[in-house]
Amino acid sequence: MKTLEKIQVILTLLSDGQFHSGQSIAQKMNVSRTAVWKLIKKIQSWQLEVFSIQGKGYQIPGGLELIDSTRLFESMQKQQSLFQQVTASVCVDSTADCVAKKWQQNPGVGCVYIAEYQTKGRGRKGQPWISPFGANLYFSIGIELPLGLSALGGLSLAIGISLANALNPITNQVIKIKWPNDLLVNDKKLAGILVEASGDHHDTSFLNIGVGLNWNMQAHQANQIDQPWVNLKPLLKSGMSRNDVLEFLLCAIDCGLKKYLSQGFSVFKRSWPSISYSYGKPVRVLQNSANNNAQEIFGIEAGIETTGALKLQTEHKVKIFHSGEVSLRKT
Ligand code: BTN
């Protein structure tokens, strides 16, 4: 058995939240107690709390709900989803890289990669995406679309809008989108979406859609995150599990993509004024210029273009932004 497979066995045993002695784990896996101890150390280095108490053994306080790929696969089959393959791993470098690697071998098959932990999670602008074990949802979708790159205007926003529109009815707080694609609750980040597209300009494109959504992260797991954040779990109106929510999000993206393919971006664009965090408000857009000097532009957020670009009403004219960071200006 490979190390990650052994870890998967230990996690499955400990997921019940009970104590399991080192000896009983070792026997089940046919390894030594020292080997179990080393594997537990590895798991702890992934920011998952595992108690180790002499005479009692190991315990994950409160237990753990691991992602159930079989359940997700069955649900996708039932819905005739665009995604036909699903892989859940305990640890990968980045689910985005899993999609990229998979496509080098077998392009075109709609696939989903989910991880409990990412060693090199990537955010926008080359930022790391901190991914403590099992605390949040980290997944990437690879999908080929019969549209050239030049026809993908607004697609990334269409995914963000689909997720926000799906989540709003099931939460007791309002979820807004901060352009270009953050899901926010009261100014705090709930989720980040990173869409990478490749392909040709006319016929075919390959999308790598990555979503990181905060589920039940603890403050001590987030000390490297330099912006306010919020978890989804406490906001849910009914007690959905982590797997329930993941299934729901995959379904929302599947439906969103199908809608985009049949109706284009305009149908998503209509909901922008009500779902945008900054629509009609005074904002500052921070842009990195060619010589890496950040430039600040002030104005009123005036909606989005069909390309997904942001419109800003400045003193003299409407400016269009294809990249940049938006923040609200205190009035
Ligand atoms: C952002 O910066 O807001 C985008 C964050 C995207 C993070 C997700 S987590 C799953 C997938 N794998 C990655 O390495 N990044 C994306």
Coordinates of C-alpha atoms and ligand atoms in Angstrom, one line a residue:
M1 CA 0.0 0.0 0.0
K2 CA 1.3 3.5 -0.8
T3 CA 1.6 6.1 1.9
L4 CA -1.5 8.1 0.8
E5 CA -3.5 4.9 0.7
K6 CA -2.4 4.0 4.2
I7 CA -3.4 7.5 5.3
Q8 CA -6.8 7.1 3.7
V9 CA -7.3 3.9 5.8
I10 CA -6.3 5.7 9.0
L11 CA -8.5 8.7 8.3
T12 CA -11.5 6.4 7.5
L13 CA -11.0 4.6 10.8
L14 CA -10.6 7.9 12.8
S15 CA -13.5 9.6 11.0
D16 CA -15.9 8.3 13.6
G17 CA -14.4 10.6 16.2
Q18 CA -13.7 7.7 18.6
F19 CA -10.3 6.7 20.1
H20 CA -8.5 3.9 18.2
S21 CA -5.4 2.4 19.7
G22 CA -2.1 2.5 17.8
Q23 CA -2.0 -1.3 18.0
S24 CA -5.5 -1.8 16.6
I25 CA -4.8 0.5 13.7
A26 CA -1.4 -1.2 13.1
Q27 CA -3.0 -4.6 13.0
K28 CA -5.7 -3.6 10.6
M29 CA -3.1 -2.2 8.2
N30 CA -0.5 -4.8 8.8
V31 CA 2.2 -2.3 9.7
S32 CA 4.1 -1.5 12.9
R33 CA 2.9 1.0 15.5
T34 CA 5.8 3.2 14.7
A35 CA 4.7 3.3 11.1
V36 CA 1.2 4.4 12.3
W37 CA 2.7 7.1 14.5
K38 CA 4.7 8.4 11.5
L39 CA 1.5 8.5 9.4
I40 CA -0.4 10.3 12.1
K41 CA 2.4 12.9 12.3
K42 CA 2.0 13.4 8.5
I43 CA -1.7 13.9 8.9
Q44 CA -1.1 16.5 11.8
S45 CA 1.3 18.4 9.5
W46 CA -1.7 18.9 7.2
Q47 CA -3.4 21.0 9.9
L48 CA -5.8 18.4 11.0
E49 CA -6.1 18.0 14.7
V50 CA -5.5 14.4 15.8
F51 CA -5.3 13.8 19.6
S52 CA -2.8 11.2 20.7
I53 CA -3.4 10.1 24.3
Q54 CA -1.3 7.5 26.0
G55 CA -3.2 4.3 26.8
K56 CA -6.2 5.4 24.7
G57 CA -4.7 5.9 21.2
Y58 CA -5.6 8.4 18.5
Q59 CA -8.7 10.5 18.0
I60 CA -10.0 13.1 15.6
P61 CA -12.1 15.3 17.9
G62 CA -15.6 15.7 16.5
G63 CA -14.9 13.1 13.8
L64 CA -14.5 13.9 10.1
E65 CA -16.7 13.8 7.0
L66 CA -14.5 12.7 4.1
I67 CA -15.5 13.5 0.6
D68 CA -17.5 10.5 -0.9
S69 CA -16.6 10.3 -4.6
T70 CA -18.8 7.3 -5.3
R71 CA -21.9 9.2 -4.1
L72 CA -20.9 12.3 -6.2
F73 CA -20.3 10.1 -9.3
E74 CA -23.7 8.4 -8.9
S75 CA -25.4 11.8 -8.5
M76 CA -23.7 13.2 -11.7
Q77 CA -24.7 10.1 -13.6
K78 CA -28.3 10.6 -12.6
Q79 CA -28.3 14.2 -13.6
Q80 CA -26.6 13.5 -16.9
S81 CA -23.9 15.9 -15.8
L82 CA -21.3 17.3 -18.2
F83 CA -18.8 15.8 -15.8
Q84 CA -18.3 12.1 -16.2
Q85 CA -15.4 11.3 -13.9
V86 CA -14.8 12.2 -10.3
T87 CA -11.7 11.6 -8.2
A88 CA -11.3 12.5 -4.5
S89 CA -7.9 12.4 -2.9
V90 CA -6.6 13.0 0.6
C91 CA -3.7 15.1 -0.6
V92 CA -2.6 16.6 -4.0
D93 CA -0.4 19.5 -5.0
S94 CA -3.3 21.4 -6.5
T95 CA -6.6 20.1 -8.0
A96 CA -6.0 22.5 -10.9
D97 CA -2.8 20.7 -11.7
C98 CA -4.6 17.3 -11.5
V99 CA -7.0 18.5 -14.3
A100 CA -4.1 19.8 -16.3
K101 CA -2.2 16.5 -16.0
K102 CA -5.2 14.5 -16.8
W103 CA -5.8 16.4 -20.0
Q104 CA -2.3 15.7 -21.2
Q105 CA -3.3 12.0 -21.3
N106 CA -7.0 12.1 -22.0
P107 CA -8.4 15.4 -23.1
G108 CA -12.0 16.1 -23.5
V109 CA -13.6 14.0 -20.8
G110 CA -15.4 16.2 -18.3
C111 CA -13.8 15.5 -14.9
V112 CA -13.8 16.7 -11.3
Y113 CA -10.9 16.5 -8.9
I114 CA -11.5 17.1 -5.2
A115 CA -8.9 17.2 -2.5
E116 CA -9.0 17.2 1.3
Y117 CA -5.7 18.9 1.4
Q118 CA -3.6 20.8 -1.2
T119 CA 0.1 21.3 -0.8
K120 CA 0.3 24.0 -3.5
G121 CA -3.2 25.4 -3.8
R122 CA -3.2 28.3 -6.2
G123 CA -5.3 31.5 -6.0
R124 CA -5.5 34.4 -8.4
K125 CA -2.5 36.6 -9.2
G126 CA -0.1 33.8 -8.2
Q127 CA -1.3 33.8 -4.6
P128 CA -1.2 30.6 -2.6
W129 CA -4.6 29.1 -1.6
I130 CA -4.3 27.9 1.9
S131 CA -5.9 24.5 2.1
P132 CA -6.1 23.0 5.6
F133 CA -7.2 19.4 5.7
G134 CA -10.9 18.7 5.4
A135 CA -11.7 22.2 6.6
N136 CA -13.0 23.6 3.3
L137 CA -13.9 22.4 -0.2
Y138 CA -11.2 22.4 -2.8
F139 CA -12.1 21.2 -6.3
S140 CA -11.4 21.7 -10.0
I141 CA -13.4 20.8 -13.0
G142 CA -12.0 20.1 -16.4
I143 CA -14.4 20.5 -19.3
E144 CA -14.1 20.9 -23.1
L145 CA -16.5 23.3 -24.7
P146 CA -17.5 23.5 -28.3
L147 CA -16.7 27.3 -28.2
G148 CA -13.5 29.0 -29.2
L149 CA -11.7 31.1 -26.7
S150 CA -13.0 34.3 -28.3
A151 CA -16.6 33.1 -27.5
L152 CA -16.0 32.6 -23.8
G153 CA -16.9 36.2 -22.7
G154 CA -18.1 36.3 -19.2
L155 CA -17.9 32.6 -18.7
S156 CA -15.9 32.8 -15.5
L157 CA -18.4 35.3 -14.1
A158 CA -21.3 33.0 -15.2
I159 CA -19.9 30.4 -13.0
G160 CA -19.6 32.7 -10.0
I161 CA -23.1 34.0 -10.6
S162 CA -24.4 30.4 -10.8
L163 CA -22.8 29.5 -7.5
A164 CA -24.0 32.7 -5.7
N165 CA -27.6 32.3 -7.1
A166 CA -27.6 28.6 -6.0
L167 CA -26.3 29.4 -2.5
N168 CA -28.4 32.4 -1.7
P169 CA -31.7 30.6 -1.2
I170 CA -30.1 28.0 1.2
T171 CA -28.2 30.5 3.4
N172 CA -29.4 33.0 5.9
Q173 CA -27.0 35.7 4.8
V174 CA -26.7 37.5 1.4
I175 CA -23.9 36.3 -0.8
K176 CA -22.5 38.8 -3.3
I177 CA -19.9 38.7 -6.0
K178 CA -16.9 40.9 -5.9
W179 CA -15.5 41.4 -9.4
P180 CA -13.8 39.5 -10.9
N181 CA -15.0 36.4 -9.0
D182 CA -15.0 36.3 -5.2
L183 CA -18.1 35.2 -3.3
L184 CA -18.5 37.5 -0.3
V185 CA -20.7 37.6 2.8
N186 CA -20.7 41.0 4.5
D187 CA -17.3 41.9 3.1
K188 CA -15.7 38.6 4.1
K189 CA -14.6 36.1 1.5
L190 CA -16.6 32.9 1.3
A191 CA -15.2 31.4 -1.9
G192 CA -12.7 32.1 -4.7
I193 CA -13.1 30.9 -8.2
L194 CA -10.2 30.6 -10.7
V195 CA -11.0 29.8 -14.3
E196 CA -8.2 29.0 -16.7
A197 CA -9.0 28.5 -20.4
S198 CA -6.9 27.2 -23.2
G199 CA -7.7 26.1 -26.8
D200 CA -8.1 27.7 -30.1
H201 CA -9.9 30.9 -30.9
H202 CA -12.7 29.5 -33.1
D203 CA -13.9 26.0 -32.2
T204 CA -12.8 24.4 -29.0
S205 CA -11.7 25.5 -25.5
F206 CA -10.7 23.6 -22.4
L207 CA -11.7 25.0 -19.1
N208 CA -10.0 24.4 -15.8
I209 CA -12.5 25.7 -13.2
G210 CA -11.2 25.8 -9.7
V211 CA -13.3 26.5 -6.6
G212 CA -12.1 27.0 -3.0
L213 CA -15.0 27.4 -0.6
N214 CA -14.6 28.0 3.1
W215 CA -16.6 25.4 5.0
N216 CA -15.7 25.1 8.6
M217 CA -12.2 26.5 8.9
Q218 CA -10.8 27.3 12.3
A219 CA -9.0 30.6 13.0
H220 CA -5.7 28.8 13.9
Q221 CA -5.8 27.1 10.5
A222 CA -6.1 30.4 8.7
N223 CA -3.3 32.4 10.2
Q224 CA -1.7 32.8 6.8
I225 CA -4.8 34.2 5.2
D226 CA -4.4 38.0 5.0
Q227 CA -8.1 39.0 4.3
P228 CA -11.3 38.6 6.2
W229 CA -13.1 35.3 5.5
V230 CA -16.3 33.5 6.5
N231 CA -17.4 29.8 6.6
L232 CA -20.5 28.4 4.8
K233 CA -21.5 25.8 7.4
P234 CA -22.9 28.2 10.0
L235 CA -24.8 30.2 7.4
L236 CA -26.8 27.2 6.1
K237 CA -30.6 27.3 6.8
S238 CA -30.7 23.5 7.0
G239 CA -28.1 21.1 8.2
M240 CA -26.5 20.1 4.9
S241 CA -23.3 18.0 5.1
R242 CA -20.1 18.8 3.4
N243 CA -20.9 16.1 0.8
D244 CA -24.4 17.5 0.3
V245 CA -23.0 21.0 -0.4
L246 CA -20.4 19.7 -2.8
E247 CA -23.0 17.8 -4.7
F248 CA -25.1 20.9 -4.8
L249 CA -22.3 23.1 -6.0
L250 CA -21.2 20.7 -8.8
C251 CA -24.8 20.6 -9.9
A252 CA -25.0 24.4 -9.9
I253 CA -21.9 24.6 -12.1
D254 CA -23.2 21.9 -14.4
C255 CA -26.5 23.7 -14.9
G256 CA -24.7 27.1 -15.2
L257 CA -22.5 25.7 -18.0
K258 CA -25.4 24.2 -19.8
K259 CA -27.3 27.5 -19.6
Y260 CA -24.3 29.4 -20.8
L261 CA -23.9 27.0 -23.8
S262 CA -27.6 27.4 -24.8
Q263 CA -28.3 31.0 -23.9
G264 CA -24.9 32.8 -23.7
F265 CA -23.8 35.3 -21.0
S266 CA -26.7 37.8 -21.3
V267 CA -29.0 35.8 -19.1
F268 CA -26.3 35.9 -16.3
K269 CA -25.5 39.5 -16.9
R270 CA -29.0 40.5 -16.0
S271 CA -28.6 39.4 -12.4
W272 CA -25.4 41.4 -12.0
P273 CA -26.9 44.6 -10.5
S274 CA -28.5 42.6 -7.7
I275 CA -25.6 40.2 -7.0
S276 CA -22.7 42.5 -7.4
Y277 CA -21.0 43.6 -4.2
S278 CA -20.2 47.0 -5.6
Y279 CA -22.9 47.9 -8.2
G280 CA -23.8 51.6 -8.1
K281 CA -21.3 52.2 -5.3
P282 CA -18.1 54.3 -5.1
V283 CA -15.2 52.1 -5.6
R284 CA -11.4 52.1 -6.1
V285 CA -10.0 49.8 -8.8
L286 CA -6.3 48.9 -8.2
Q287 CA -4.5 47.9 -11.4
N288 CA -1.0 46.7 -11.9
S289 CA 0.6 48.6 -14.8
A290 CA 3.3 47.2 -17.1
N291 CA 6.1 48.5 -14.9
N292 CA 4.5 46.8 -11.9
N293 CA 3.4 50.1 -10.3
A294 CA -0.1 49.8 -9.0
Q295 CA -2.5 52.4 -10.3
E296 CA -5.6 53.5 -8.5
I297 CA -8.7 54.5 -10.4
F298 CA -11.8 55.9 -8.6
G299 CA -15.4 55.9 -9.8
I300 CA -18.8 54.3 -9.5
E301 CA -19.2 50.7 -10.4
A302 CA -21.5 50.7 -13.5
G303 CA -22.0 47.0 -14.3
I304 CA -20.2 44.5 -16.6
E305 CA -19.7 44.1 -20.3
T306 CA -20.7 41.0 -22.2
T307 CA -17.0 40.0 -22.1
G308 CA -17.2 40.0 -18.2
A309 CA -15.1 43.2 -18.1
L310 CA -16.0 45.7 -15.4
K311 CA -17.4 49.2 -16.2
L312 CA -16.4 52.1 -14.0
Q313 CA -18.1 55.5 -14.3
T314 CA -15.2 57.9 -13.6
E315 CA -15.6 61.7 -13.5
H316 CA -15.3 62.1 -17.3
K317 CA -16.0 58.7 -18.9
V318 CA -16.8 55.0 -18.5
K319 CA -13.6 53.0 -18.1
I320 CA -13.5 49.3 -18.9
F321 CA -11.3 46.9 -16.8
H322 CA -10.3 43.4 -17.8
S323 CA -8.3 42.9 -14.6
G324 CA -7.8 44.6 -11.3
E325 CA -8.9 44.6 -7.6
V326 CA -12.1 46.3 -6.6
S327 CA -12.6 47.7 -3.1
L328 CA -15.5 49.9 -1.8
R329 CA -14.7 53.5 -0.9
K330 CA -15.9 54.7 2.4
T331 CA -18.2 57.7 1.9
Ligands
BTN1 C1 -8.9 33.1 -5.7 O1 -7.8 33.5 -5.6 O2 -9.9 33.7 -5.2 C2 -9.2 31.8 -6.5 C3 -9.0 30.6 -5.6 C4 -9.2 29.2 -6.2 C5 -8.8 28.1 -5.3 C6 -9.1 26.8 -5.8 S1 -9.0 25.5 -4.6 C7 -9.3 24.3 -5.8 C8 -8.4 24.7 -7.0 N1 -7.1 24.3 -6.8 C9 -6.2 25.3 -6.7 O3 -5.0 25.2 -6.6 N2 -6.9 26.5 -6.8 C10 -8.3 26.3 -7.0

